[in-house]
XYZ file of C-alpha atoms in Angstrom:
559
model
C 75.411 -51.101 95.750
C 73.206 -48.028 96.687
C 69.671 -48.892 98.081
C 66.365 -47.735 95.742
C 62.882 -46.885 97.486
C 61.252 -47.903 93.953
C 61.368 -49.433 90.936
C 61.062 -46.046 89.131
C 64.285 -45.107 90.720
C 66.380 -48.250 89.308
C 65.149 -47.657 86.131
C 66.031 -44.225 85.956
C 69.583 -44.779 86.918
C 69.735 -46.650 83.793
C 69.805 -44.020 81.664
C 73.422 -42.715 80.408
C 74.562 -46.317 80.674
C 75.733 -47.587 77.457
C 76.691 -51.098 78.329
C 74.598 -53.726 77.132
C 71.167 -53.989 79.295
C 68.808 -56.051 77.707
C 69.138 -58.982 74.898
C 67.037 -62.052 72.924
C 67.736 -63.666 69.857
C 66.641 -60.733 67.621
C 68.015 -57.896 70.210
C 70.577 -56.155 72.047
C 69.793 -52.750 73.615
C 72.141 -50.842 76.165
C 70.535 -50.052 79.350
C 70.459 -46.394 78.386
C 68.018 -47.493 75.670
C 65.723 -49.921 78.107
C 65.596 -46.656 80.363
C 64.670 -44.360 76.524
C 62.033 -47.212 75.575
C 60.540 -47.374 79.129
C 60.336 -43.723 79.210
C 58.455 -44.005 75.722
C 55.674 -46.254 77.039
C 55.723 -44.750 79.843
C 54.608 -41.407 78.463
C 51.941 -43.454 75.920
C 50.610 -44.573 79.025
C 49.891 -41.643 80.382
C 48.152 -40.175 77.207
C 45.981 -43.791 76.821
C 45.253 -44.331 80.534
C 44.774 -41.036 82.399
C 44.780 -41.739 86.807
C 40.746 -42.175 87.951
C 39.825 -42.493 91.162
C 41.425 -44.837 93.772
C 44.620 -45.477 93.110
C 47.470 -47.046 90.897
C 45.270 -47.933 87.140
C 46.145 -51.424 85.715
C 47.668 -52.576 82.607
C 47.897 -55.918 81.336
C 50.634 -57.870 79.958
C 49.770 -60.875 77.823
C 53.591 -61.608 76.276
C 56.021 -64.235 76.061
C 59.499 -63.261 76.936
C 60.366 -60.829 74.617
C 61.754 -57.324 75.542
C 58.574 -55.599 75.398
C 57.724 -57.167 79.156
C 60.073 -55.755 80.539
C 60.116 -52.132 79.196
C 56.762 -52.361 80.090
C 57.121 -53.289 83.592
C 59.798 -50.356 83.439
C 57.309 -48.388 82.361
C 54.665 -49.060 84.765
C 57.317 -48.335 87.108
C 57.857 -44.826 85.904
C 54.249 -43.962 85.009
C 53.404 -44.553 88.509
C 51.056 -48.068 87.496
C 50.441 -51.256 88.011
C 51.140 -54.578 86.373
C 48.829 -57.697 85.872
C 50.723 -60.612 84.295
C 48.133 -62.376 82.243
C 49.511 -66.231 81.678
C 49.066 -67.048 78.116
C 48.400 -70.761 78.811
C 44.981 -69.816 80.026
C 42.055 -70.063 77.930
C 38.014 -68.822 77.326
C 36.180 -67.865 80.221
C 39.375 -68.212 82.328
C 41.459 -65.906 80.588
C 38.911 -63.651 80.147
C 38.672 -63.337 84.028
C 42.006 -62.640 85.124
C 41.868 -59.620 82.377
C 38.530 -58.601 84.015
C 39.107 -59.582 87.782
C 41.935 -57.382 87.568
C 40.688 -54.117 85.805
C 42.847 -53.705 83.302
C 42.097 -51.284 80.750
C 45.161 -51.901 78.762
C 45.995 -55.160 77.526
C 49.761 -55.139 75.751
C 49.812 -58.464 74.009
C 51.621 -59.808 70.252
C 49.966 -61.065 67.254
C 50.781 -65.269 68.390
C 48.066 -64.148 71.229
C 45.667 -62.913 69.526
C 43.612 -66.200 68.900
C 43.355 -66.189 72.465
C 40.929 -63.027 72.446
C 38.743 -63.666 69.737
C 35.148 -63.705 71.068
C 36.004 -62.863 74.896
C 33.519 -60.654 76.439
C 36.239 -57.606 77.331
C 34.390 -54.562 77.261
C 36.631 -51.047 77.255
C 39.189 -52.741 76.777
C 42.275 -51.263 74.712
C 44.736 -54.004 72.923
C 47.940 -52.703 72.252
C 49.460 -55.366 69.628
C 53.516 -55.002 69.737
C 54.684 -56.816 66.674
C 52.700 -54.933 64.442
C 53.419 -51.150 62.473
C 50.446 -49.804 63.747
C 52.432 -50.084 67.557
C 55.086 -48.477 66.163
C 53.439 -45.859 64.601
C 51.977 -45.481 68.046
C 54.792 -44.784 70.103
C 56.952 -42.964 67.359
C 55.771 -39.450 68.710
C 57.269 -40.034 72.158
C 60.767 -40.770 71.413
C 62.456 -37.922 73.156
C 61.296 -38.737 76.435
C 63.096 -38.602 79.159
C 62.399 -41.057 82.734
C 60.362 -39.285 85.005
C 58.441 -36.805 82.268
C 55.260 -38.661 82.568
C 53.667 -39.846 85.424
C 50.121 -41.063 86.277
C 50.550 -39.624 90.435
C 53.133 -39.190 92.807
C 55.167 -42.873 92.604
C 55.820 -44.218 96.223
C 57.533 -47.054 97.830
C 53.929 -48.345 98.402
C 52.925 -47.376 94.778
C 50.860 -50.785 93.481
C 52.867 -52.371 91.078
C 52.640 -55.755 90.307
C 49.636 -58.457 90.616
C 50.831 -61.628 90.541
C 48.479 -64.723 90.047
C 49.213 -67.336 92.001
C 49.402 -70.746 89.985
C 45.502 -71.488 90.435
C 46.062 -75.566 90.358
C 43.249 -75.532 92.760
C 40.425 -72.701 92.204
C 40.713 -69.805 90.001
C 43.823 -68.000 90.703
C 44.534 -65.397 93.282
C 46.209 -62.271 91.990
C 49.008 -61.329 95.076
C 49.806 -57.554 95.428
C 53.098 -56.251 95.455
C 54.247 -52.727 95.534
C 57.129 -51.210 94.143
C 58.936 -50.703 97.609
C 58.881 -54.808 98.292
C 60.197 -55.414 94.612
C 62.945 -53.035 94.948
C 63.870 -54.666 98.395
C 63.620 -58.427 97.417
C 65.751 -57.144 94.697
C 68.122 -55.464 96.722
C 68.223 -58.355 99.014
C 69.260 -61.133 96.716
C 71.846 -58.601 94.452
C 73.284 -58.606 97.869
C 73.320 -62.140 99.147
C 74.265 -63.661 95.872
C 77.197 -61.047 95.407
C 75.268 -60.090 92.026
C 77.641 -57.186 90.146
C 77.310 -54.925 87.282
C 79.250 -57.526 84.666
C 76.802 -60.217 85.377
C 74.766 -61.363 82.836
C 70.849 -62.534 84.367
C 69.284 -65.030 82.070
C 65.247 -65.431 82.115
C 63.704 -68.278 81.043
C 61.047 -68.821 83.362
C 57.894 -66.926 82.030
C 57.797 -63.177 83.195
C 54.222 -63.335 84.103
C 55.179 -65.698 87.420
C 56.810 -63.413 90.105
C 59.941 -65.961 89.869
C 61.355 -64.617 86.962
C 60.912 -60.916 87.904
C 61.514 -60.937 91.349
C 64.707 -63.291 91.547
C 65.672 -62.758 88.014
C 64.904 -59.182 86.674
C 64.631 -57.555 89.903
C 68.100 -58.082 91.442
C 69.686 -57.666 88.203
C 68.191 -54.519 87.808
C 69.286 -53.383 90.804
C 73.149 -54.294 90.420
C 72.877 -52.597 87.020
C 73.515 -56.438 85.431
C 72.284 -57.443 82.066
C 69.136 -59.216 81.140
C 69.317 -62.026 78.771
C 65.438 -63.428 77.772
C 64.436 -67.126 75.909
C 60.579 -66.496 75.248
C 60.023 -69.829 76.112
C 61.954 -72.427 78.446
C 63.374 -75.016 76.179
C 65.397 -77.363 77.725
C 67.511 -77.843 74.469
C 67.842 -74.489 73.601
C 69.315 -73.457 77.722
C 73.145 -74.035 76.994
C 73.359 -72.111 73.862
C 71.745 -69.193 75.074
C 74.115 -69.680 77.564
C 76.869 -69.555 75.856
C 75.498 -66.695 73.334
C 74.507 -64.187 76.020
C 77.732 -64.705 78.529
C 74.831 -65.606 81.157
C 75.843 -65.684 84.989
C 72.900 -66.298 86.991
C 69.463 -67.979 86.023
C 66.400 -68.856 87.829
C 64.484 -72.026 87.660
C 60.684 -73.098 88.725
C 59.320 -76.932 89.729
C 60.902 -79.565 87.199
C 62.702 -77.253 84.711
C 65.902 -78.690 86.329
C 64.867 -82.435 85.397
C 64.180 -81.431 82.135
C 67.662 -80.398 81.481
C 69.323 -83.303 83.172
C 66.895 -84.902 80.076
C 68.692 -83.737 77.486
C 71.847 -85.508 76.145
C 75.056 -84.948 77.711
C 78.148 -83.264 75.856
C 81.779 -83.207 76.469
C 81.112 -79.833 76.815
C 78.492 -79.232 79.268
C 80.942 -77.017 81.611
C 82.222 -74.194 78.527
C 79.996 -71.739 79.614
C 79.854 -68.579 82.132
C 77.190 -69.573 84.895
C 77.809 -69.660 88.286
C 74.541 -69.732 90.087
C 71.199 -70.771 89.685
C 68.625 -69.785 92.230
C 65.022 -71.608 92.127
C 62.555 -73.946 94.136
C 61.336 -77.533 93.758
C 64.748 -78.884 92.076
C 65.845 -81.822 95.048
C 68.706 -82.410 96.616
C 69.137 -85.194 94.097
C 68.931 -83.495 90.634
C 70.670 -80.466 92.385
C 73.814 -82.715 92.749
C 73.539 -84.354 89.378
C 73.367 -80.689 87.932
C 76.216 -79.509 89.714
C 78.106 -82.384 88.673
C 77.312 -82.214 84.727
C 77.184 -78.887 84.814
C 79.325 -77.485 87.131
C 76.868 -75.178 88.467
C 75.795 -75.280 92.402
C 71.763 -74.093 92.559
C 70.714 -72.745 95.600
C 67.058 -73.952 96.886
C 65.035 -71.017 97.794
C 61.766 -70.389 99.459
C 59.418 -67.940 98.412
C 56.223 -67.185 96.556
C 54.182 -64.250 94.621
C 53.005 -63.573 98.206
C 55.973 -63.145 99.774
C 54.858 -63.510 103.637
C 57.733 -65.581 104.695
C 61.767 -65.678 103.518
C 64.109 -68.364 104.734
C 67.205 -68.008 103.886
C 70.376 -70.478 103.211
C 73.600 -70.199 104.739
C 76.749 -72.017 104.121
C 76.203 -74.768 107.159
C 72.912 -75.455 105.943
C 72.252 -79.582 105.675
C 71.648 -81.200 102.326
C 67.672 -81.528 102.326
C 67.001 -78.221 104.018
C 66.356 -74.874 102.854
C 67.641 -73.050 105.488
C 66.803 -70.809 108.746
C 64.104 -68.495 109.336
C 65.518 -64.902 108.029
C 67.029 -62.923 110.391
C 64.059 -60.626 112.539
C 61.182 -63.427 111.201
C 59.448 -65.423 113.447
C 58.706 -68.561 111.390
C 56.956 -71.571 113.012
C 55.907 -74.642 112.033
C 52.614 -74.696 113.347
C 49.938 -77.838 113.591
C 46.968 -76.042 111.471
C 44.215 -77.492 113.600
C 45.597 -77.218 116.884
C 47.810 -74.326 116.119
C 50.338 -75.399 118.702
C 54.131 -76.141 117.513
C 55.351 -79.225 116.300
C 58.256 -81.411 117.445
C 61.181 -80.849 116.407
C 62.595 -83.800 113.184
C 64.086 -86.692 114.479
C 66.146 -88.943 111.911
C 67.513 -92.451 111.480
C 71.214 -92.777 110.725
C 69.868 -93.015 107.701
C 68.270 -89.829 107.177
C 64.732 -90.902 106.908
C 62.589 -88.676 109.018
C 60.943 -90.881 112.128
C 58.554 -88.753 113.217
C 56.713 -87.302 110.695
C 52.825 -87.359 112.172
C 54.330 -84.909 115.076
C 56.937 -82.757 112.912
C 54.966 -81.971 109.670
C 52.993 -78.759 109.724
C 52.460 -75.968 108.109
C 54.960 -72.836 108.296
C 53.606 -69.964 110.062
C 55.647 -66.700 109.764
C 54.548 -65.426 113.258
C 56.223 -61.974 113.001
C 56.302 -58.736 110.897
C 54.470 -60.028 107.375
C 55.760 -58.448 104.235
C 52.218 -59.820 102.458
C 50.503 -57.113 100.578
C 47.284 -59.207 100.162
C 45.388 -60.301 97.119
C 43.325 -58.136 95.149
C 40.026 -57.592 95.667
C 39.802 -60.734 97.315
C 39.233 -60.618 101.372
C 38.243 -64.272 101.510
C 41.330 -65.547 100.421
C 43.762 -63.185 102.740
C 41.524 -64.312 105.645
C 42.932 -67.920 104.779
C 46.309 -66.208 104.974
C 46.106 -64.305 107.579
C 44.865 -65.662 110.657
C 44.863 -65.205 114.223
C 47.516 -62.098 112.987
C 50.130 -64.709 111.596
C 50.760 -65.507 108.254
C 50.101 -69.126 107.078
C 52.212 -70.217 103.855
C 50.011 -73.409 103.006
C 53.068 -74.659 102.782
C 54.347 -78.407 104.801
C 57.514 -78.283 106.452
C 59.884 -79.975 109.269
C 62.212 -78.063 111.322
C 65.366 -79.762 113.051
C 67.105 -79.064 116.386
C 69.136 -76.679 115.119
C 66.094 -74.824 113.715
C 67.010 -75.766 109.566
C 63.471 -75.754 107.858
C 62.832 -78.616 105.193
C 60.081 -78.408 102.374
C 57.413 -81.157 102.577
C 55.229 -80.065 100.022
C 52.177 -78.079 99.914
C 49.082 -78.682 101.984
C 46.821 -80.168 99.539
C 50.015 -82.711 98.922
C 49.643 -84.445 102.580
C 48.698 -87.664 102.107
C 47.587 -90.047 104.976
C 47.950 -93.313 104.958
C 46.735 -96.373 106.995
C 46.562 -93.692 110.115
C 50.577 -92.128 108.971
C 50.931 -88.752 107.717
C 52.985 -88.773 104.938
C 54.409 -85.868 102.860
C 54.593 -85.721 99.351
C 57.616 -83.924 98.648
C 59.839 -85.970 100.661
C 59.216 -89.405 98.834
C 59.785 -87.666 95.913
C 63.103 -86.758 96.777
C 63.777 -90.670 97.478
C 62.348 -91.781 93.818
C 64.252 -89.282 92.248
C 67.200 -90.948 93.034
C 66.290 -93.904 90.505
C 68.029 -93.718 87.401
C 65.680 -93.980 85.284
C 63.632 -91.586 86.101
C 63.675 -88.247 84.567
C 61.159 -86.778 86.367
C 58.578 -88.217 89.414
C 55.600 -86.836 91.030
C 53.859 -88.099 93.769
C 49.926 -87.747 94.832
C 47.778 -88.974 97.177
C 44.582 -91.334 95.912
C 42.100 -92.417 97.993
C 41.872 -95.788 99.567
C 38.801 -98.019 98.755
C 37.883 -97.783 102.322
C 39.385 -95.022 104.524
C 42.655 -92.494 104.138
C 45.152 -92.907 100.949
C 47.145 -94.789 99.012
C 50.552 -93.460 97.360
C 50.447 -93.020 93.523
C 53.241 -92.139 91.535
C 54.277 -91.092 88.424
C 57.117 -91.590 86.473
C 58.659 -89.601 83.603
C 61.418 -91.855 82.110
C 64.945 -90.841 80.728
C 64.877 -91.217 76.739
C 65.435 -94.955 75.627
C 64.530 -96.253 79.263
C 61.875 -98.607 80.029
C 60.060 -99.522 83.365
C 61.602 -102.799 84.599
C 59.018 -103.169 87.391
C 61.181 -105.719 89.340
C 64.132 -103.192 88.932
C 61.891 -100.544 90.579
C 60.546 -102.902 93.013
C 64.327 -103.735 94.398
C 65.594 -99.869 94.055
C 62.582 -99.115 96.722
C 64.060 -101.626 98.755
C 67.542 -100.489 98.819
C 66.280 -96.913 99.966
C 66.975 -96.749 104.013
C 64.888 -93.509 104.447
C 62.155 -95.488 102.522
C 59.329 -95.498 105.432
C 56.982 -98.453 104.843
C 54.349 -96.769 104.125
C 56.290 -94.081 101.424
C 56.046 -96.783 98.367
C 54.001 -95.994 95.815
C 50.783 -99.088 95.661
C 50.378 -97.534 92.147
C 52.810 -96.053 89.572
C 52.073 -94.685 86.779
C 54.614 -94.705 83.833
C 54.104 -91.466 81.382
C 56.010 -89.886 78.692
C 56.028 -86.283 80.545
C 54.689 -84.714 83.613
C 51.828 -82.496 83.084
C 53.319 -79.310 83.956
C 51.284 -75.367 84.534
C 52.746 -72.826 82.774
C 55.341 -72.236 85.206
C 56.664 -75.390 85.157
C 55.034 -77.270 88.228
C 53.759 -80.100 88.179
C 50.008 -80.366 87.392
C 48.754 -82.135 90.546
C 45.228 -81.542 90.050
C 45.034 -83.491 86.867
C 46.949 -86.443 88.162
C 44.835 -87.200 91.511
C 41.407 -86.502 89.245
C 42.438 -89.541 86.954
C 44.020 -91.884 89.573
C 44.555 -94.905 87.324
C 42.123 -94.312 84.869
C 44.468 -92.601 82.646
C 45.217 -93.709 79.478
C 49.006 -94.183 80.354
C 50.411 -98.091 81.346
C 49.991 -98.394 85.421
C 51.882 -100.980 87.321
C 50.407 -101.603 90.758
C 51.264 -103.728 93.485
C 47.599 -106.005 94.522
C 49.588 -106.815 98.052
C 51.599 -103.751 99.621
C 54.644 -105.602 99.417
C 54.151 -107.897 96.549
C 55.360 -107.404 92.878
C 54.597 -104.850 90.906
C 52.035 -105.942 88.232
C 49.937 -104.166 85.411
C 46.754 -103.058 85.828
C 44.438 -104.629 83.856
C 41.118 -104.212 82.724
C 40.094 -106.949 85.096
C 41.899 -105.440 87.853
C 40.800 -102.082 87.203
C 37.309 -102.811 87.636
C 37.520 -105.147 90.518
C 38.877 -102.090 92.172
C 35.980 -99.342 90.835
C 33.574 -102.311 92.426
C 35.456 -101.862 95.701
C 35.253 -98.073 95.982
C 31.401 -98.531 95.313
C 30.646 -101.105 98.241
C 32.618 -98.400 100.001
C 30.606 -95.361 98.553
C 34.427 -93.598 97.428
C 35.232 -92.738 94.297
C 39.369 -93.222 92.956
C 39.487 -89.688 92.351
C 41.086 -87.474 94.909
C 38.743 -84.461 94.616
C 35.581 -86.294 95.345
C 36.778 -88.511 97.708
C 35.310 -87.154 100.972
C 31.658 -87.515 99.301
């Protein structure tokens, strides 16, 4: 597999190849006609957005997952521009900001979308509508071009090319810069390690405006000269006959997407289809076996963000729970953020259950050579990133003695209680393990008087109910179960709140606490039974946080 300096080089080595490239439910095109349609847009662009001043000019891209996104990111990559990914989930004011924060004078978007402009103040800007004749009419003139006709500048491994908001859950969202030279090698990279070869078949079901679908999905598939399959929208019920329709090899997944097919019914034929691999974050150890098992597909935890400032990577003698080592040449550290000093390494119980958690949690550090591009326009934020000349992730983790890093959750998901540091992510991991459960999250609320108290919530499987005595004596069976890792309140819920690229909505859980309108079980004693919270008991405990001058809900809990 030959190396590219750009991703205006792969997509120009597309062209000639007549194998099937690119397909939906409506679609098939060979790769020779992704390269003819890129080159097509790529030339409009040039007429509709001549350079100015200052580098790469911005186009937006407000589209599900239909094969306009990526010809367009193909041709951004051949025009010598840059890519916003506007997330569709967005609304008002909000929406109207990313489009603005990141000058884009070119918004490519589809008729369903549309509502979601009407009335936004988005001066200059020009809305190219896909599904519609005028489009067509449009582009007809520039049929006969060829990759590499038009161009906006000289295109360079550090050519701007994609902005990538981060999933604002706390703040308005940052947009992470990433140039066509890091694409092509993160591409490059995982075509490589994951043995990725010209028959494979990459399906994309995660949405293309999150750098997960095009930089572990499209990117390495474009590289090895695979195919592209695309579902417009993840649907858990609709994954296996895609599947199965498009011959697809590889797929990438994004925060509970996995639990959500381990959701849907089982079949006696769950293992007819072609995957071998699926590559994502945030699945478990737990619902990674029970996928592998009904499915017969391994998935291979990753770490990674839109940022990209620190890799680890997996090799075969990594330990169930971990994610892997630091990347060979990084210098990754897991670093106490106030003191800035390491932290011991884990030590476990037979058991497994991590025994020193106030002294091994901290936050990974990559200490070396950073591959972050920074956000844009934005200096505050990379000054969070980048201090002291190291790159901090935001990111909890533990590292072993043999140096195997292990996910603890984000920063904001640290919870401390009665003077314990506890992570979020790792009594997840335990909970999953219920049967029950289809999918858990875990947040910190704050304790009438001082620190936090464990909340969870629980997603059940269909038909199941929440036996709280049955929960109550699964906790106890759990050996890596600290005592201070089960949850005083649990809250029982039809489905997670989820962002648009599938994580779970944190924000929204810890700002309602248990004044939701979903049934909460709580436990009045730590280690008594699990009871519902009443009316009564609900505002006995509101009277408690005001002798104490705390509110229940997370974000104001400091005042």
């Amino acid at each position: 597999m030959k190396g590219a300096d750009t991703v205006a080089e792969l997509v120009r080595r597309q062209w000639g190849d007549h194998r099937i490239g690119l397909r939906d439910e409506h679609h098939t095109l060979s790769h020779h006609e992704v390269a003819a349609g890129a080159a097509a847009r790529a030339a409009l662009l040039v007429d509709l957005m001549p350079p100015l001043p200052g580098g790469e000019p911005h186009l937006g891209i407000l589209l599900d997952n239909t094969p306009e996104y990526p010809l367009w990111l193909s041709a951004a990559a051949l025009a010598g521009a840059a890519v916003a990914g506007i997330n569709p989930t967005r609304r008002g004011a909000e929406l109207a900001r990313d489009i603005r924060h990141t000058d884009c004078r070119i918004l490519v978007t589809q008729r369903a979308h549309l509502p979601l402009l009407d009335g936004l103040p988005l001066p200059g800007l020009r809305i190219l509508v896909t599904d519609t004749d005028a489009y067509r009419e449009l582009l007809a003139p520039y049929d006969g071009a060829r990759p590499g006709d038009a161009t906006l500048g000289p295109v360079r491994p550090d050519s701007r090319f994609l902005l990538s908001f981060t999933s604002g859950s706390t703040g308005a969202p940052k947009a992470a810069l990433c140039s066509q030279g890091r694409l092509a090698a993160a591409g490059a990279s995982l075509a490589t390690h994951f043995s990725v070869r010209p028959d494979d078949v990459h399906y994309v079901c995660m949405p293309m405006f999150h750098g997960n679908a095009v930089i572990a999905d499209w990117a390495p598939a474009l590289c090895a000269g695979a195919g592209v399959a695309l579902r417009a929208r993840f649907s858990a019920s609709g994954f296996l006959p895609d599947v199965r329709r498009f011959g697809a090899t590889y797929f990438t997944y994004v925060g509970r997407a996995v639990q959500y097919l381990l959701a849907t019914p089982p079949g006696p034929d769950d293992h007819a289809h072609a995957l071998r691999l699926g590559f994502g974050t945030e699945a478990g150890a737990v619902d990674a076996a029970r996928f592998r098992e009904r499915f017969g597909v391994p998935l291979v935890e990753g770490y990674g963000s839109s940022e990209g400032g620190a890799a680890i990577q997996r090799t075969p003698d990594t330990p169930t729970g971990a994610i892997g080592r630091a990347a060979p040449g990084d210098d990754l550290a897991v670093l106490d953020a106030e003191t800035g000093k390491e932290c011991a390494p884990a030590r476990f119980s037979p058991e497994g259950r991590l025994l020193n958690t106030d002294e091994a949690v901290g936050e990974l550090v990559n200490r070396g050579r950073s591959p972050f591009e920074g956000y844009w326009r934005n200096p505050e934020a990379e000054a969070v990133r980048l201090r002291g000349g190291w790159y901090w992730t935001g990111d909890l983790f533990y590292r072993d003695e043999a140096g195997f890093l292990y996910f603890a959750g984000r920063t904001d998901d640290r919870l401390r209680v009665d003077s314990e540091n506890l992570a979020a992510a790792m009594i997840e991991n335990i909970l999953a393990r219920w049967d029950r459960a289809a999918g858990v999250a875990v947040y910190a609320i704050p304790d009438p008087v001082a620190g936090d108290q464990v909340m969870a919530a629980l997603a059940l499987r269909p038909g199941a109910v929440f036996d709280p005595a049955e929960f109550a004596a699964f906790l106890a069976a759990q050996p890596d179960l600290g005592t201070k890792m089960p949850p005083r309140f649990v809250r029982v819920t039809r489905e997670l709140p989820l962002t648009a690229t599938n994580k779970i909505h944190r924000v929204g859980l810890r700002e309602e606490s248990f004044l939701c309108g979903d049934p909460v079980w709580w436990r009045p004693a730590p280690t008594g039974p699990y009871e519902p919270l009443t009316p009564e008991a609900t505002a006995a405990l509101q009277e408690q946080y005001a002798r104490h001058d705390r509110t229940p809900t997370w974000d104001r809990r400091r005042g």
